Tab-separated table of C-alpha atoms in Angstrom:
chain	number	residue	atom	x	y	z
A	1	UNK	CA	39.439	-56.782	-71.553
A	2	UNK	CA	42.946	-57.996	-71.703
A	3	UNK	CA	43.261	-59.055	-75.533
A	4	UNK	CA	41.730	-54.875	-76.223
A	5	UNK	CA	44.945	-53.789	-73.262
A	6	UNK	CA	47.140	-55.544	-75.196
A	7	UNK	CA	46.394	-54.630	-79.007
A	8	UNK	CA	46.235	-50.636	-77.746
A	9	UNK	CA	49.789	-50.976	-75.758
A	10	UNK	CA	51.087	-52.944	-79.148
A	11	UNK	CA	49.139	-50.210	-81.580
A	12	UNK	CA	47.240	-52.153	-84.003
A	13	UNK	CA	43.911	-54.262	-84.459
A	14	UNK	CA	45.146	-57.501	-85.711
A	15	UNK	CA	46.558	-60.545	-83.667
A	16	UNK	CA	46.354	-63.864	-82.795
A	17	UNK	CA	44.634	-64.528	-79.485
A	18	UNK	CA	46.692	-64.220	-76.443
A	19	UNK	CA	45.692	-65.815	-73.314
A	20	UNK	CA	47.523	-64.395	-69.951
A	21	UNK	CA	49.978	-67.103	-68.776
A	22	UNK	CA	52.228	-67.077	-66.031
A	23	UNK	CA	55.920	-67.933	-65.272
A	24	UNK	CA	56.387	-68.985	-69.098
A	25	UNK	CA	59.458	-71.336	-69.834
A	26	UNK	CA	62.116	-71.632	-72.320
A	27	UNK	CA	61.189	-73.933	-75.247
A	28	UNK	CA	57.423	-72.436	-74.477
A	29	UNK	CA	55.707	-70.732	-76.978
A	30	UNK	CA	55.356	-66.873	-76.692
A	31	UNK	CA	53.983	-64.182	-77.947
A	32	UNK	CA	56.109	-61.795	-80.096
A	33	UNK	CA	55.485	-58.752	-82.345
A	34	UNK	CA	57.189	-58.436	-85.283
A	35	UNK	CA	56.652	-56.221	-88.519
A	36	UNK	CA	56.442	-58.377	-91.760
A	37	UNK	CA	56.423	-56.528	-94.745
A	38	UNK	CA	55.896	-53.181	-93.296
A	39	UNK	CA	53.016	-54.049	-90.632
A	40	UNK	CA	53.110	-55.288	-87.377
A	41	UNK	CA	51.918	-58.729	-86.310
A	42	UNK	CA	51.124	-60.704	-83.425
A	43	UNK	CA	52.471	-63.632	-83.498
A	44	UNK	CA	54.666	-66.879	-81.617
A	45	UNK	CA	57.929	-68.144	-81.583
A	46	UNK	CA	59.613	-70.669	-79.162
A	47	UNK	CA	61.746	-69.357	-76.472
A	48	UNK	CA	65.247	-70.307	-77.182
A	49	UNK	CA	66.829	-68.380	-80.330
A	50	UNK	CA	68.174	-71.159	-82.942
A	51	UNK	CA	70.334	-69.218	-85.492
A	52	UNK	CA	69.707	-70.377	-89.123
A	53	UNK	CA	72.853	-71.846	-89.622
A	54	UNK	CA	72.721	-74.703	-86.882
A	55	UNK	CA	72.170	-77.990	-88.718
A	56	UNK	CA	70.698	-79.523	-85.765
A	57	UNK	CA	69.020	-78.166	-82.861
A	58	UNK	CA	69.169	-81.337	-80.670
A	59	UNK	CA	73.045	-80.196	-80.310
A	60	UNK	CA	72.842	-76.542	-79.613
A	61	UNK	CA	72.493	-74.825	-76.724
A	62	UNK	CA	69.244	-73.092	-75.837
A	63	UNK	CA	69.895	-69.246	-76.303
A	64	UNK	CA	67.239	-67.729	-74.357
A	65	UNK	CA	68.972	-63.986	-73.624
A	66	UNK	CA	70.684	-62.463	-75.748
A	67	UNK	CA	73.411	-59.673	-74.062
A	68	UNK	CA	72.799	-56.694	-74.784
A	69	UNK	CA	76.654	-55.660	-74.769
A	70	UNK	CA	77.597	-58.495	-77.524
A	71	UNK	CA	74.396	-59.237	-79.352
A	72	UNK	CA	75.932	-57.059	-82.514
A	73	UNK	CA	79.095	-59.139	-82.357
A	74	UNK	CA	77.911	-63.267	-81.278
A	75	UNK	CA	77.706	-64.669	-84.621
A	76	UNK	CA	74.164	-66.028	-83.153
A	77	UNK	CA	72.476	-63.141	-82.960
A	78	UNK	CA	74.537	-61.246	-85.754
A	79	UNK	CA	71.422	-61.122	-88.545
A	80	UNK	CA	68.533	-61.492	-85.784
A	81	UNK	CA	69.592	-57.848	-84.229
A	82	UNK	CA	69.829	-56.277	-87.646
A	83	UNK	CA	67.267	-57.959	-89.465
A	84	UNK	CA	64.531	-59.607	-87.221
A	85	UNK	CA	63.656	-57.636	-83.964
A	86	UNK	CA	60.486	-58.405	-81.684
A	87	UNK	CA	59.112	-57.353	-78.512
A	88	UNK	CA	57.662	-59.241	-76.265
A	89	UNK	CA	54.551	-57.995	-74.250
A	90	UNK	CA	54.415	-58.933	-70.748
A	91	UNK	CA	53.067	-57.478	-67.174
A	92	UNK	CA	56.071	-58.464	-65.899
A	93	UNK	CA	58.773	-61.512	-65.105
A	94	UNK	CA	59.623	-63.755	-62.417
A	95	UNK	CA	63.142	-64.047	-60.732
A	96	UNK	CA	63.876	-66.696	-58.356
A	97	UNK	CA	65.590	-67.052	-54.910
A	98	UNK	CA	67.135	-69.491	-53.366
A	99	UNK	CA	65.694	-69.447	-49.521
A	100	UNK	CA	66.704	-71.491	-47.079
A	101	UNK	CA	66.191	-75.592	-47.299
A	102	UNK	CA	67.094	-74.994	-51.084
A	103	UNK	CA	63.867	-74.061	-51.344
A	104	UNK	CA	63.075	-71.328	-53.935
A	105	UNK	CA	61.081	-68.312	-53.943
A	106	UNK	CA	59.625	-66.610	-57.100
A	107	UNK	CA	59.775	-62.723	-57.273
A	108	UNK	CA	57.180	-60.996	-59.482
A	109	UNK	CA	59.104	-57.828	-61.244
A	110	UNK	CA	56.673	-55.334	-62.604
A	111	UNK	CA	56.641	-51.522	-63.359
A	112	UNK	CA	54.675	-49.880	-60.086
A	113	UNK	CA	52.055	-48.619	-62.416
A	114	UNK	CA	50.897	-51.803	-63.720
A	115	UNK	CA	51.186	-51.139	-67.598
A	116	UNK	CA	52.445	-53.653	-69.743
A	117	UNK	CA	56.095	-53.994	-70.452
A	118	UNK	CA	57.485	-54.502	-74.128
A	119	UNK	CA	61.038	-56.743	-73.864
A	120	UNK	CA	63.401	-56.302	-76.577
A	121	UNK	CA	63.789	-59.483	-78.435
A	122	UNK	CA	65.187	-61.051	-81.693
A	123	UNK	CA	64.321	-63.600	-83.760
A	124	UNK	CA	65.309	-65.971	-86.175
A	125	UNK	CA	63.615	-68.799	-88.195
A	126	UNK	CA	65.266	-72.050	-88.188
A	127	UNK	CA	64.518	-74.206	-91.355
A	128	UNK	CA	65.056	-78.234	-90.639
A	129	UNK	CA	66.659	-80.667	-93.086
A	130	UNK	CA	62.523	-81.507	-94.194
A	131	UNK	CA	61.542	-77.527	-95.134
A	132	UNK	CA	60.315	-77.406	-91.439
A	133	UNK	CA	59.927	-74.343	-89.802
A	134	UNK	CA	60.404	-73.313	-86.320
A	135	UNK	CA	60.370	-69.678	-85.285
A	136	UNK	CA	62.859	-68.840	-82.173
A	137	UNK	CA	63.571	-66.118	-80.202
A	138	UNK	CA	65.659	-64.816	-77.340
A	139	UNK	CA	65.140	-61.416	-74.842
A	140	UNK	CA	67.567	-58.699	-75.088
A	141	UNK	CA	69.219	-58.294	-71.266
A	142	UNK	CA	71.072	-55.532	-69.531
A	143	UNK	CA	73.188	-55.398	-66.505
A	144	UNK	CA	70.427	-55.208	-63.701
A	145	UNK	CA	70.084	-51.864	-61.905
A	146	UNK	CA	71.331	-51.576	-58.031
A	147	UNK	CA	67.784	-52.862	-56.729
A	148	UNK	CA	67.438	-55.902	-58.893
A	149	UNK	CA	70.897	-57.151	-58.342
A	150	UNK	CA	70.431	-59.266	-55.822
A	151	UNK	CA	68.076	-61.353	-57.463
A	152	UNK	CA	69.669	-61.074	-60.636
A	153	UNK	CA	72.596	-59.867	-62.484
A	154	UNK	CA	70.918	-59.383	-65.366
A	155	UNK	CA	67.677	-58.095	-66.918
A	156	UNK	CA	65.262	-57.947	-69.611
A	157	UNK	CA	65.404	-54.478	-71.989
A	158	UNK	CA	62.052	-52.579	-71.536
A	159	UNK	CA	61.174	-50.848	-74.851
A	160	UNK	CA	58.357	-47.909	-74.168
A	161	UNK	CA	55.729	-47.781	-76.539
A	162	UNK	CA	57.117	-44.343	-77.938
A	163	UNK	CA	60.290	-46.283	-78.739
A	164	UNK	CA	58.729	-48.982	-80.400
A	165	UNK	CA	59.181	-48.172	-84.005
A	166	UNK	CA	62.788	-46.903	-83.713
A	167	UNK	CA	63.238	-50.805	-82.328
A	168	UNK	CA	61.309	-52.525	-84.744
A	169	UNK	CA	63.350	-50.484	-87.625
């Protein structure tokens, strides 16, 4: 079944219940694996990084991606790379092109073998003024390779499941 696919590619038994959805959008909840005091967990965070320090959300601008060139140097992102990395599994993503009419076509992007895909993320907690809590979190990108340029400049970082410690660390 999927949930089994999924805990195997991730490499442990625990999780919260993840149920396939499709074209996911920023502000959504998704799922994110994280270790937390040594051992991974499942778990979800909105999509849209909010770095600790912003005093209110409402006046911040969604940070979705985080480049992969700057995300050691952007002052949002600055503890999140070194302190609180995720990945986020996925089958794959959707791009979307413009077509004529201004009508727009979605693009699935998937590895040709069909196994799951683990995007590099970060993530950050964001405490409100009222002990509130809101995990966040944004996907590492990377320039986009010579086939994938035309729908996009950019892309998410795939981490393979051999790698996935070395991230995490």
């Amino acid at each position: 079944d999927d949930e089994a696919a999924l805990m195997a590619f991730l490499g442990f038994s625990d999780g919260v219940a993840v149920v396939p959805r499709y074209n996911i959008a920023p502000t959504q909840p998704i799922a994110i694996m994280r270790v937390d005091n040594g051992k991974r967990q499942l778990t979800f965070a909105r999509w849209g990084l909010v770095p600790a320090w912003v005093a209110d959300p409402g006046t911040f601008s969604l940070l979705i991606n985080a480049r992969s060139d700057s995300v050691l140097d952007k002052p949002a992102f600055k503890n999140a790379i070194r302190r609180r990395r995720g990945l986020i599994p996925a089958d794959g993503y959707y791009e979307w092109q413009s077509i004529d009419g201004g009508k727009r076509r979605p693009y699935f992007i998937h590895r040709r073998d069909g196994r799951l895909i683990g995007f590099a993320a970060v993530a950050e907690t964001w405490v409100g003024p009222n002990g509130e809590e809101v995990d966040t979190v944004a996907i590492v990108t990377a320039a986009a390779s010579a086939d994938l340029a035309a729908l996009h400049s950019r892309v998410p970082v795939t981490i393979e499941p051999r790698d996935f410690e070395r991230w995490l660390d």
